Short mmCIF file of C-alpha atoms in Angstrom, two decimals:
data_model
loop_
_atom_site.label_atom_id
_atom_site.label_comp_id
_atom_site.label_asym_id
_atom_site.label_seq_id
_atom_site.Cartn_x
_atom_site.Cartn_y
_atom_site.Cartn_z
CA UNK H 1 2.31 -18.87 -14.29
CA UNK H 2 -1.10 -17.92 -15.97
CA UNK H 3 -3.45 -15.19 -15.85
CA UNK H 4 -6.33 -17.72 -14.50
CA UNK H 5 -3.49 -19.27 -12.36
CA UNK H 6 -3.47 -15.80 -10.58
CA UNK H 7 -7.23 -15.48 -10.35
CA UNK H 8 -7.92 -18.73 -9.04
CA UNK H 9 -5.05 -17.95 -6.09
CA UNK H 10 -7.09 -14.81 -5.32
CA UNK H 11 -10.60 -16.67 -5.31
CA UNK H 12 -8.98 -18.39 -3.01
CA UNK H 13 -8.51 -15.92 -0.26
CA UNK H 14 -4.56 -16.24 -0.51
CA UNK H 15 -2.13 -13.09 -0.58
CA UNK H 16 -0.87 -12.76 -4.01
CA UNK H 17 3.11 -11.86 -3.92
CA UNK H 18 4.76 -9.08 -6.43
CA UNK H 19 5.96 -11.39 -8.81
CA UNK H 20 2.40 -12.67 -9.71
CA UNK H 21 1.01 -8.53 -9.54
CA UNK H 22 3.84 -8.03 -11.67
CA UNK H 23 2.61 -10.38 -14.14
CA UNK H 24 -1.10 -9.93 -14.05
CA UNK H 25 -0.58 -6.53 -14.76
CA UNK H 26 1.65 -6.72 -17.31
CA UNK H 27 -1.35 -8.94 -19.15
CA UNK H 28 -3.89 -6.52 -18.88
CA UNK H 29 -1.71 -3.78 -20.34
CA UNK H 30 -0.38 -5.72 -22.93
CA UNK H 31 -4.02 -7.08 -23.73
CA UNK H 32 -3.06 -10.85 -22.95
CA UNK H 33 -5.36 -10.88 -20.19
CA UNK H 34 -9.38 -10.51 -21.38
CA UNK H 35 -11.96 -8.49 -20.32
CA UNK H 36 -13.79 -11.48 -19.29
CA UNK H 37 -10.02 -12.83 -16.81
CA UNK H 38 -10.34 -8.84 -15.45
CA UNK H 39 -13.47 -8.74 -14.19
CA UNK H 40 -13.12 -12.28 -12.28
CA UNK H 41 -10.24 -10.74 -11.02
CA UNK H 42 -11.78 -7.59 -10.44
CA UNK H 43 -14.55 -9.67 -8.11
CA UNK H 44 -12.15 -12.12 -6.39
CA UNK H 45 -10.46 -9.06 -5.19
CA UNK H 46 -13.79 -7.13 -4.38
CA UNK H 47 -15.30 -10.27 -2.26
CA UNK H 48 -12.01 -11.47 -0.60
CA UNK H 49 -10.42 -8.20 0.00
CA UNK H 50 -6.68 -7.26 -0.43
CA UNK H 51 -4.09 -6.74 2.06
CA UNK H 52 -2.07 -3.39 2.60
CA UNK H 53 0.82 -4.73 0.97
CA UNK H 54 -0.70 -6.81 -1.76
CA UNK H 55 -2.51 -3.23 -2.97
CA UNK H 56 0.51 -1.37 -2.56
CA UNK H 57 2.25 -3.63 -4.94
CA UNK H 58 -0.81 -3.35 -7.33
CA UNK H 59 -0.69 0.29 -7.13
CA UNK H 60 2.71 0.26 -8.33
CA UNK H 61 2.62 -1.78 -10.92
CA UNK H 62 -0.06 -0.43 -12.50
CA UNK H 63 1.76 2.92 -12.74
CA UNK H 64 4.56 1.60 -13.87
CA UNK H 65 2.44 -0.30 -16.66
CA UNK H 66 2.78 2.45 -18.75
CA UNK H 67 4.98 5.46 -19.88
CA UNK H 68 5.16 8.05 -17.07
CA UNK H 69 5.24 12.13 -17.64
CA UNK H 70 8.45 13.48 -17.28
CA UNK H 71 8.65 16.72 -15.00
CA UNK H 72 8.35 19.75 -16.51
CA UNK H 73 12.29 21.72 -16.88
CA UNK H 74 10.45 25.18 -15.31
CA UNK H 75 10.66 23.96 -11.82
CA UNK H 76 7.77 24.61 -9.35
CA UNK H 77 5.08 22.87 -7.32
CA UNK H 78 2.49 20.43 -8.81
CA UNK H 79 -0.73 19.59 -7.01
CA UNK H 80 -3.12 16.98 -7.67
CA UNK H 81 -6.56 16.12 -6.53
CA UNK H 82 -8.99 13.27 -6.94
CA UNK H 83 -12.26 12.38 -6.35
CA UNK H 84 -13.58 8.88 -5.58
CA UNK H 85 -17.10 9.94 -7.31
CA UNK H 86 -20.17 11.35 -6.66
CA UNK H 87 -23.52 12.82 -8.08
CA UNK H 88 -23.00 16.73 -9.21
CA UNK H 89 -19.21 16.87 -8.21
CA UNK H 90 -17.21 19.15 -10.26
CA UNK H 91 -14.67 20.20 -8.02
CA UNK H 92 -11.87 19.81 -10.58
CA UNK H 93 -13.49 22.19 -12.75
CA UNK H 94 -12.91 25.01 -9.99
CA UNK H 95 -10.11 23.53 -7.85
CA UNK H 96 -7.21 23.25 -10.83
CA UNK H 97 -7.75 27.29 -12.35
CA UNK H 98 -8.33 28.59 -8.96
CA UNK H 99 -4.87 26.64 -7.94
CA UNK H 100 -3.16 27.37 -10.79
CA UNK H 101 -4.27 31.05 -10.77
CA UNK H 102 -2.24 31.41 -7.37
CA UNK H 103 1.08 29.64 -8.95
CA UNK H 104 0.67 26.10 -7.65
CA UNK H 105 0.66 24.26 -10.77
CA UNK H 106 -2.01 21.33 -11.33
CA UNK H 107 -1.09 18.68 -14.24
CA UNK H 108 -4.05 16.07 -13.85
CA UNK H 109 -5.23 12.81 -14.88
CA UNK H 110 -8.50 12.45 -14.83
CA UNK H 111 -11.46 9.52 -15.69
CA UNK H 112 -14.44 9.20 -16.99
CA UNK H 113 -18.20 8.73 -15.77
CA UNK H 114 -18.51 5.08 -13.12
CA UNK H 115 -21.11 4.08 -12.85
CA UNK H 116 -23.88 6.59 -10.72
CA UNK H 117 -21.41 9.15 -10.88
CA UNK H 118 -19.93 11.66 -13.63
CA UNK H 119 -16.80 12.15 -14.69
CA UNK H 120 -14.60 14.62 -14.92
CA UNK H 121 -13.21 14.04 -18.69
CA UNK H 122 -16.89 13.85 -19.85
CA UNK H 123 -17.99 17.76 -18.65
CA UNK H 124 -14.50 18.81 -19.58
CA UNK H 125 -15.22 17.40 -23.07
CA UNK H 126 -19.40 19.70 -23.05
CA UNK H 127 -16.96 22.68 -24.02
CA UNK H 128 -17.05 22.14 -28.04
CA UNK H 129 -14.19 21.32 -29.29
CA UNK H 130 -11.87 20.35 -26.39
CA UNK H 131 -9.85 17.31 -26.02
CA UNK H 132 -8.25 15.41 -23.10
CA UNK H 133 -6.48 13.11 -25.22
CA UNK H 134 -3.19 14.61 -24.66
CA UNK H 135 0.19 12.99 -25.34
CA UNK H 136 2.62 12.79 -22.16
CA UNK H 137 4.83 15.44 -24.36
CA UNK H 138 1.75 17.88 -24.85
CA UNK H 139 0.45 16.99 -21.11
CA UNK H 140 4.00 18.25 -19.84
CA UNK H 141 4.48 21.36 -22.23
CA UNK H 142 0.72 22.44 -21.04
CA UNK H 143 1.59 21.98 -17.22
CA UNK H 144 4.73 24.23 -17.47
CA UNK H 145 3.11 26.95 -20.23
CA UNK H 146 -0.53 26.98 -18.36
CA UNK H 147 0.22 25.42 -15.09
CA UNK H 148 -3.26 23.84 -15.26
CA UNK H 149 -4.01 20.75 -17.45
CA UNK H 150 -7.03 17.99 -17.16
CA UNK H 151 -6.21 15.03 -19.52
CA UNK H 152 -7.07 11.25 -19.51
CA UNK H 153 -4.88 8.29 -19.73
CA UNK H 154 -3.62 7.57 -23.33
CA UNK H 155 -2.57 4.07 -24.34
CA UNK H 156 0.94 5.13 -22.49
CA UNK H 157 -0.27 5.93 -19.37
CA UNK H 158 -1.29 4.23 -16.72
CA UNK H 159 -2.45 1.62 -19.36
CA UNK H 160 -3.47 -1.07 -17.10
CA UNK H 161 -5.34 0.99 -15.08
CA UNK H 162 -7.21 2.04 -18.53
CA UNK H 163 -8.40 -1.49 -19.04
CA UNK H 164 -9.41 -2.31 -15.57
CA UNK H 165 -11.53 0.62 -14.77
CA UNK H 166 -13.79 0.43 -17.51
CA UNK H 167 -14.32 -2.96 -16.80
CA UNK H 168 -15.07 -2.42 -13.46
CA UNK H 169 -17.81 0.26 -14.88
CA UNK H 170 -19.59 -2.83 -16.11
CA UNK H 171 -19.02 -5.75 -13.76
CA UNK H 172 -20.68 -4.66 -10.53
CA UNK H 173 -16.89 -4.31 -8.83
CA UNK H 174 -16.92 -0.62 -8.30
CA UNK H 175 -16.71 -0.15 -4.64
CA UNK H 176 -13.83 -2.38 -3.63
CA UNK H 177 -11.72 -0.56 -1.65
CA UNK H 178 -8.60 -1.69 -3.02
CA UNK H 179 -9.34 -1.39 -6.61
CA UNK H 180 -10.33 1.86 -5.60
CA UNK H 181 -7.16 2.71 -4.07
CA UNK H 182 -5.15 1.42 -6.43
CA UNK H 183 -6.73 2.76 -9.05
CA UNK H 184 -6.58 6.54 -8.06
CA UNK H 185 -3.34 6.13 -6.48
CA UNK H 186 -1.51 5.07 -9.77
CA UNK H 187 -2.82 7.75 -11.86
CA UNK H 188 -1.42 9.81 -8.78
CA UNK H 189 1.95 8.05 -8.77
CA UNK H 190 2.40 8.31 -12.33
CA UNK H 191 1.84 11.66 -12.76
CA UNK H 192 4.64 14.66 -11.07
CA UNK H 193 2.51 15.97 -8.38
CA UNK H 194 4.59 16.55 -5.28
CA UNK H 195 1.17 17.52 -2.87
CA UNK H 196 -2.41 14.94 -3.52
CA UNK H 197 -5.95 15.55 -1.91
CA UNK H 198 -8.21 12.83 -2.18
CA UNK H 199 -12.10 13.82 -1.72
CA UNK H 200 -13.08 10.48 -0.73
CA UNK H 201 -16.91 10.40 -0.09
CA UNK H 202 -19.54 8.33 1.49
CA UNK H 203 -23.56 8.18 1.99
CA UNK H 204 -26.28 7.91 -1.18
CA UNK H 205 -24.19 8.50 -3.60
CA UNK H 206 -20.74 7.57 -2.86
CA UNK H 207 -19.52 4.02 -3.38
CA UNK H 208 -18.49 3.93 0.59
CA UNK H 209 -22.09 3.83 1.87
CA UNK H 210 -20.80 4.97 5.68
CA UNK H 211 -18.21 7.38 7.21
CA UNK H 212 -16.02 4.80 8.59
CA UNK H 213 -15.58 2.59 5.43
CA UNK H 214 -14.48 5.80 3.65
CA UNK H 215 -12.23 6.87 6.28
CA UNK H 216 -10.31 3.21 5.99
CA UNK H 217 -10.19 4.35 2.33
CA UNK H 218 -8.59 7.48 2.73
CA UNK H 219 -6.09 6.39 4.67
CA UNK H 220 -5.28 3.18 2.64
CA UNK H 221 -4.58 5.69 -0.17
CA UNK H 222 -2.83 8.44 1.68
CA UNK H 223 -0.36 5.41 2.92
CA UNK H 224 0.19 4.84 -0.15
CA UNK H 225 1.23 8.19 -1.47
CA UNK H 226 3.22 9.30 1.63
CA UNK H 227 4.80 5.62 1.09
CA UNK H 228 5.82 7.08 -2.46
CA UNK H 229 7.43 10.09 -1.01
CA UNK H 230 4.57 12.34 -1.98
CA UNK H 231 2.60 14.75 0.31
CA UNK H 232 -0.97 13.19 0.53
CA UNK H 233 -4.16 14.16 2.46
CA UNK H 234 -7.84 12.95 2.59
CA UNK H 235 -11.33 14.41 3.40
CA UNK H 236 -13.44 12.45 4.07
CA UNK H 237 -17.09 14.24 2.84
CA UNK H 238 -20.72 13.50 2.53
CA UNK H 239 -22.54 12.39 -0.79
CA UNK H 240 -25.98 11.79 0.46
CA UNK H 241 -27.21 15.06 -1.29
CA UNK H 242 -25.79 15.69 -4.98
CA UNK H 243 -22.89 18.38 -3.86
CA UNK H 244 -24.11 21.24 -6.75
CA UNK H 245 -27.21 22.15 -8.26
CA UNK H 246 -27.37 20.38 -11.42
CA UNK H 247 -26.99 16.48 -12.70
CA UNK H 248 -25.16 16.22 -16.13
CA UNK H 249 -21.95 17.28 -18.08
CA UNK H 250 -23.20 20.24 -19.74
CA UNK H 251 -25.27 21.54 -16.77
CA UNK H 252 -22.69 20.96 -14.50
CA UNK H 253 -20.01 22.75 -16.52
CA UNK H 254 -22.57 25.89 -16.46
CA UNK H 255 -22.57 25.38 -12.80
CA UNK H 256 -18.63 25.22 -12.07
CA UNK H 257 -18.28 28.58 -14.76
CA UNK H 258 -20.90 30.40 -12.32
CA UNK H 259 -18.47 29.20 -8.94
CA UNK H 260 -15.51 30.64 -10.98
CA UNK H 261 -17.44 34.20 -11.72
CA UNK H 262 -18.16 34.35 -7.97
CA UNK H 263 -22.28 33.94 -8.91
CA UNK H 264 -22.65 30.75 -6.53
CA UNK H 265 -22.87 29.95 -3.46
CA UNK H 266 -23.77 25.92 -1.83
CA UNK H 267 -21.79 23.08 -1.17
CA UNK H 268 -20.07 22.49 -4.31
CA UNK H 269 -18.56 26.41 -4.35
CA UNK H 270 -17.84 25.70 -0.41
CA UNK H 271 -16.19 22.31 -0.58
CA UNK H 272 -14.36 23.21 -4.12
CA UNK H 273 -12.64 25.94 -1.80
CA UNK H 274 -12.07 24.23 0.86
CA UNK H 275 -10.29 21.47 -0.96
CA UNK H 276 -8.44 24.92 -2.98
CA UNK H 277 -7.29 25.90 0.54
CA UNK H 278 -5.91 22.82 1.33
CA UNK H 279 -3.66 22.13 -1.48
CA UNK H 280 -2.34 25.60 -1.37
CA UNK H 281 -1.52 24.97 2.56
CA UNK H 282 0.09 21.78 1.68
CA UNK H 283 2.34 23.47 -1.35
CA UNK H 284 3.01 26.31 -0.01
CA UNK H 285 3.17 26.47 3.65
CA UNK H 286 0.69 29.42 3.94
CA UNK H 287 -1.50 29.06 6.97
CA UNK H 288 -5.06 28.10 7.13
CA UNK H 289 -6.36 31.80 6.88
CA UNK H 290 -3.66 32.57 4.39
CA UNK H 291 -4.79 30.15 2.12
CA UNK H 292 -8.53 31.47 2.39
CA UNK H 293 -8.18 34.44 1.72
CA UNK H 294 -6.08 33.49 -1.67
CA UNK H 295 -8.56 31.23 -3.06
CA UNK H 296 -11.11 33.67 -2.39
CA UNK H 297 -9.03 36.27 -3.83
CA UNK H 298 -8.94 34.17 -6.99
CA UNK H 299 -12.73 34.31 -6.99
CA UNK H 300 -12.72 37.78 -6.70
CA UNK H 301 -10.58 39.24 -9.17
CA UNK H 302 -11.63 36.93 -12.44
CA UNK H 303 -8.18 35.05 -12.19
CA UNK H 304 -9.52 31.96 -11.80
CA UNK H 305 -11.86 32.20 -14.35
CA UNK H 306 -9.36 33.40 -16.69
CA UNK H 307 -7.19 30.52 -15.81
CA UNK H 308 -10.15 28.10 -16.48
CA UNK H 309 -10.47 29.48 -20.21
CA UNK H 310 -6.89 29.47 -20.88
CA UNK H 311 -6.84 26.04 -19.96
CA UNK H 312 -9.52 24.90 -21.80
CA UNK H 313 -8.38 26.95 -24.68
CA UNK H 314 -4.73 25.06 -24.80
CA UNK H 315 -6.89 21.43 -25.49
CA UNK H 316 -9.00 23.40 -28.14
CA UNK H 317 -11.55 24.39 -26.18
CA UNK H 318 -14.02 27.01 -27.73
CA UNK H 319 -14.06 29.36 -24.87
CA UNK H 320 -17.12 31.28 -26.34
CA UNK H 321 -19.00 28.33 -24.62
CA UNK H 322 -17.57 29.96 -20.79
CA UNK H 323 -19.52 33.12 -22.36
CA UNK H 324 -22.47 31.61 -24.26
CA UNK H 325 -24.64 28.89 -21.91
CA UNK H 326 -26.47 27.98 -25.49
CA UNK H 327 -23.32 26.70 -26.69
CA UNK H 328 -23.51 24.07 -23.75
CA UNK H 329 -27.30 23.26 -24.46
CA UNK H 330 -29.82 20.99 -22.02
CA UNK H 331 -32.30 18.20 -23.79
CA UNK H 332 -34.62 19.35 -25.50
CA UNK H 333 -37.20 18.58 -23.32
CA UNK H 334 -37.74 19.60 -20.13
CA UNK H 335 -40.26 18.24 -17.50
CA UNK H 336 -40.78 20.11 -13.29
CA UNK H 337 -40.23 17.53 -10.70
CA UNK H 338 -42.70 18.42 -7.57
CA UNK H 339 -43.37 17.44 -3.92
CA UNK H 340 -46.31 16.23 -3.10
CA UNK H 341 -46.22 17.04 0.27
CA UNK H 342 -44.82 19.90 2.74
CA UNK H 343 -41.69 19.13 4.73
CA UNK H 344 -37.95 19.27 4.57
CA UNK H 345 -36.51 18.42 1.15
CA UNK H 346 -34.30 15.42 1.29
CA UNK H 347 -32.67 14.29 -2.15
CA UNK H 348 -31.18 10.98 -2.80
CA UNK H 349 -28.17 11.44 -4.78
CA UNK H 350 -28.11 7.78 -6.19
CA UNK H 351 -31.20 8.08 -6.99
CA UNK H 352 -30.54 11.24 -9.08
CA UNK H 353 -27.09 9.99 -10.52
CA UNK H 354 -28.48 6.43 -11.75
CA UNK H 355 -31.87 8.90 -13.42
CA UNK H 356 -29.60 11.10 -15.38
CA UNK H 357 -27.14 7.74 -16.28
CA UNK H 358 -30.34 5.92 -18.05
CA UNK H 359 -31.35 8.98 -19.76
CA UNK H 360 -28.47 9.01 -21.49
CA UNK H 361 -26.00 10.89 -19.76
CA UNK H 362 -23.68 8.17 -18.05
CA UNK H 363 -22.58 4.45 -19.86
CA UNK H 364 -23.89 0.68 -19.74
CA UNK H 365 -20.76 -0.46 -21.42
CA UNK H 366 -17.27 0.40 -22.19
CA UNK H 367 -16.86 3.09 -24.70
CA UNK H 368 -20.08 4.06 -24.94
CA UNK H 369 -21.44 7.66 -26.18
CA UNK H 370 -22.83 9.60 -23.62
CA UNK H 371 -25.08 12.61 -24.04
CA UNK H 372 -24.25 15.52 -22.74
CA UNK H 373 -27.61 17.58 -23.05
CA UNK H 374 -29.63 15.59 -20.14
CA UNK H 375 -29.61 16.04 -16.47
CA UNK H 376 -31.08 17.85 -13.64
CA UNK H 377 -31.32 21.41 -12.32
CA UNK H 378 -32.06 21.59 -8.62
CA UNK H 379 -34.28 24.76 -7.65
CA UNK H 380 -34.19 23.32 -4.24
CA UNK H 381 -31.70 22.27 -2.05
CA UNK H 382 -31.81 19.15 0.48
CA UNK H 383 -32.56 20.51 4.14
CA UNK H 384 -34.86 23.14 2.76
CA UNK H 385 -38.50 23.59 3.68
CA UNK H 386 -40.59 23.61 0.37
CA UNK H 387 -45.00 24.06 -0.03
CA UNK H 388 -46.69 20.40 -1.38
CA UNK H 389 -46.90 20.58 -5.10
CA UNK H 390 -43.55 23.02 -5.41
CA UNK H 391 -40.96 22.44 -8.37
CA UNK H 392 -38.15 21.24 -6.92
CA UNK H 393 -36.42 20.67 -9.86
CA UNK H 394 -36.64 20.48 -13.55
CA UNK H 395 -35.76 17.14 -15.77
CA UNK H 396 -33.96 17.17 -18.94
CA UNK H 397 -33.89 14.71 -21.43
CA UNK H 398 -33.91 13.75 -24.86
CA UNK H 399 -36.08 10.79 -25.25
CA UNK H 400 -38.75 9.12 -22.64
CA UNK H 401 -36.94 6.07 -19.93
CA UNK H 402 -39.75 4.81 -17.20
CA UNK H 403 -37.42 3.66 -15.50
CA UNK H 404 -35.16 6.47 -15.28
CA UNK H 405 -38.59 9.08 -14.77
CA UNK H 406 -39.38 6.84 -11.67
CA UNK H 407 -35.88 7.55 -10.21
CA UNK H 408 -36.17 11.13 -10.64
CA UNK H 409 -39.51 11.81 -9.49
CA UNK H 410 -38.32 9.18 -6.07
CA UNK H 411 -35.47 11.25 -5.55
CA UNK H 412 -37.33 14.08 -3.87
CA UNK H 413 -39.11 13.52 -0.41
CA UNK H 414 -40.05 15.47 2.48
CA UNK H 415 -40.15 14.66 6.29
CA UNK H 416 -41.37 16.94 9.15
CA UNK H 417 -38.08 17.23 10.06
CA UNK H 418 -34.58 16.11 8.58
CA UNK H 419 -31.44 17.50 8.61
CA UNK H 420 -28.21 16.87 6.11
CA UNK H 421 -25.00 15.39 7.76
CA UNK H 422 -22.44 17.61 7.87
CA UNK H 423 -20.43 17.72 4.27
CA UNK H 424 -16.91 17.32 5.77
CA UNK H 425 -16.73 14.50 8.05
CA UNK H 426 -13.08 13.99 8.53
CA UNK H 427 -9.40 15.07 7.10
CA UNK H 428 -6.46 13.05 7.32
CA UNK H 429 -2.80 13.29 6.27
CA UNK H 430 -0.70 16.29 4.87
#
């Protein structure tokens, strides 16, 4: 059996068994397999599809590619949350503190910026001197002495997984549904967490462009989990509009500090407590008004917060930066994006995600620097009425993209009348 053996079995529509998972996987862990065999594997899979079984398998052997975390000795329960990407979506930031705050413990592996969309390691990584490189023995000591910890996959974990998603970042396979569920579900399965949400989103700026193609993700990946004996739900949510009011790592982690003082108030503060709610109802058996009130409570009082700086703290954070917005700068250049006509604002979150991605803050290979200064800052929201010629927005950046400009300046239009899908479309599982 080969590596190209395996591919050319897949390109051919046929259901690969466990025995040749097993081995493919093994090869891109190892580094046998090349980038160049991944990513025609990567697109067999995302133009022929996988069945149920076939990704189940895939799932598992990719989190069994590596070494897995060992439980913590101190007992408790560990939940876990994941995103499947979108444009201004830093739920984590707010989620794991305000979680962890309340005594439901959140040990979590995170990625990096896909394509469009920004990722979670990358803001984490704005506050000077932090680092989510964390060994599996330093990942579990944080998770029983803080109770929250945000790391990324080191060379032991999930290592296969590692390989595959950045070349997927590259090759145009982002948005197959079963490399999708795969992929989140064996960071899940390799990590302790008893309870999982998945945010899995869809319009703009999602990679499921429609409500019904992310629902058959969610529940692909919440079989999966509750399949693995662990307590899984999805919501399904809309990405059409970016979720928060700024584009890029160090805006964004500005942003998420202001939800965790209590000082903001849209759709990222709403769905980041929402999804809060919902993990504490699935740890903890509390009911649904229960649970509100708690993660509200966690607002409230600065515990949250506090959890948020001890946290970062613990991976070397300098927590002045929670304090001090200069110590998470923006570009050094900053330009107002207008309307030129009346109407409803209506903001294309793809359009947004891809501006701030060519002006430097997202990658167009593996590995690549990102910077963290650029991105947007949203005066506006989408659904509001604005005057022709208002700034809707302001534009940072550090050096001049056409290419990215014209995205920006698209992203904004305004109708007569328009009004914003609802953000929670559907929750399954748990």
């Amino acid at each position: 059996m080969t590596v190209c053996d395996i591919i050319q079995k897949k390109k051919e529509r046929r259901v690969l068994n466990g025995e040749e998972i097993s081995f493919f996987v093994s090869a891109v862990a190892d580094g046998s397999a090349t980038d160049a065999q991944i990513a025609a594997f990567c697109m067999a899979v995302l133009l022929n599809g996988m069945e149920e079984e076939e990704c189940a398998l895939l799932t598992l052997a990719m989190a069994n590619s590596g070494q897995k975390t060992p439980r913590p000795q101190g007992g408790g329960v560990y939940a876990d949350k994941h995103s499947t990407g979108g444009v201004s979506d830093s739920t984590t930031l707010i989620l794991v503190p305000v979680l962890a705050s309340l005594g439901v413990r959140c040990a979590k592996y995170s990625g990096r910026g896909l394509g469009h969309t920004g990722g979670t390691l990358d803001k984490l990584e704005s506050i000077p001197g932090l680092t989510t490189a964390l060994s599996p023995a330093r990942f579990e000591r944080q998770a029983e002495e803080v109770g929250a910890v945000v790391a990324g996959q080191t060379n032991e974990t999930v290592p296969a997984d590692k390989r595959m998603y950045a070349v997927r970042d590259t090759t145009a396979t982002i948005d197959s549904i079963p490399l999708i569920a795969s992929s989140v579900m064996s960071k899940k399965l390799a990590s302790f967490a008893d309870v999982i949400l998945l945010d899995v989103k869809y319009g703009r700026g999602a990679f499921m462009p429609t409500p019904e193609k992310a629902e058959e993700l969610a529940r692909l990946m919440v079989s999966i989990g509750t399949a693995a004996g662990r307590r899984t739900a999805a919501a399904v949510t809309c990405m059409d509009a970016p979720l928060g009011s700024a584009v890029g790592c160090n805006a964004e982690v500005r942003e998420a500090v202001a939800v965790l003082r209590g000082e903001a108030e849209n759709d990222l503060a709403a769905l980041s407590l929402f999804h809060a709610a919902l993990l504490y109802r699935m740890a903890t058996g509390a009911s649904k008004e229960e649970a509100e009130t708690a993660v509200r409570g966690a607002i409230r009082s600065g515990a949250a917060f506090k959890k948020f700086a001890q946290m970062a703290e613990a991976q070397g954070g300098d927590v002045r930066a929670l304090e001090d917005p200069s110590l998470l700068p923006l570009a050094k250049h900053c330009a107002a994006l207008t309307v030129s006509a009346a109407g409803v604002l209506d903001i294309d979150a793809l359009a947004l995600g891809r501006a701030c991605a060519l002006l430097g803050g997202g990658r167009q290979r593996p590995g690549q620097a990102i910077d963290h200064t650029v991105g947007f800052v949203l005066k506006k929201r989408a659904g509001e009425r604005v005057a022709a010629g208002e700034a809707v927005a302001e534009m940072y950046y550090n050096g001049e993209n056409g290419e990215a400009f014209s995205l920006a300046w698209g992203a904004f239009r305004t109708a007569e009348t328009f009004t914003p899908r609802p953000l929670i479309y559907a929750v399954t599982g748990g």
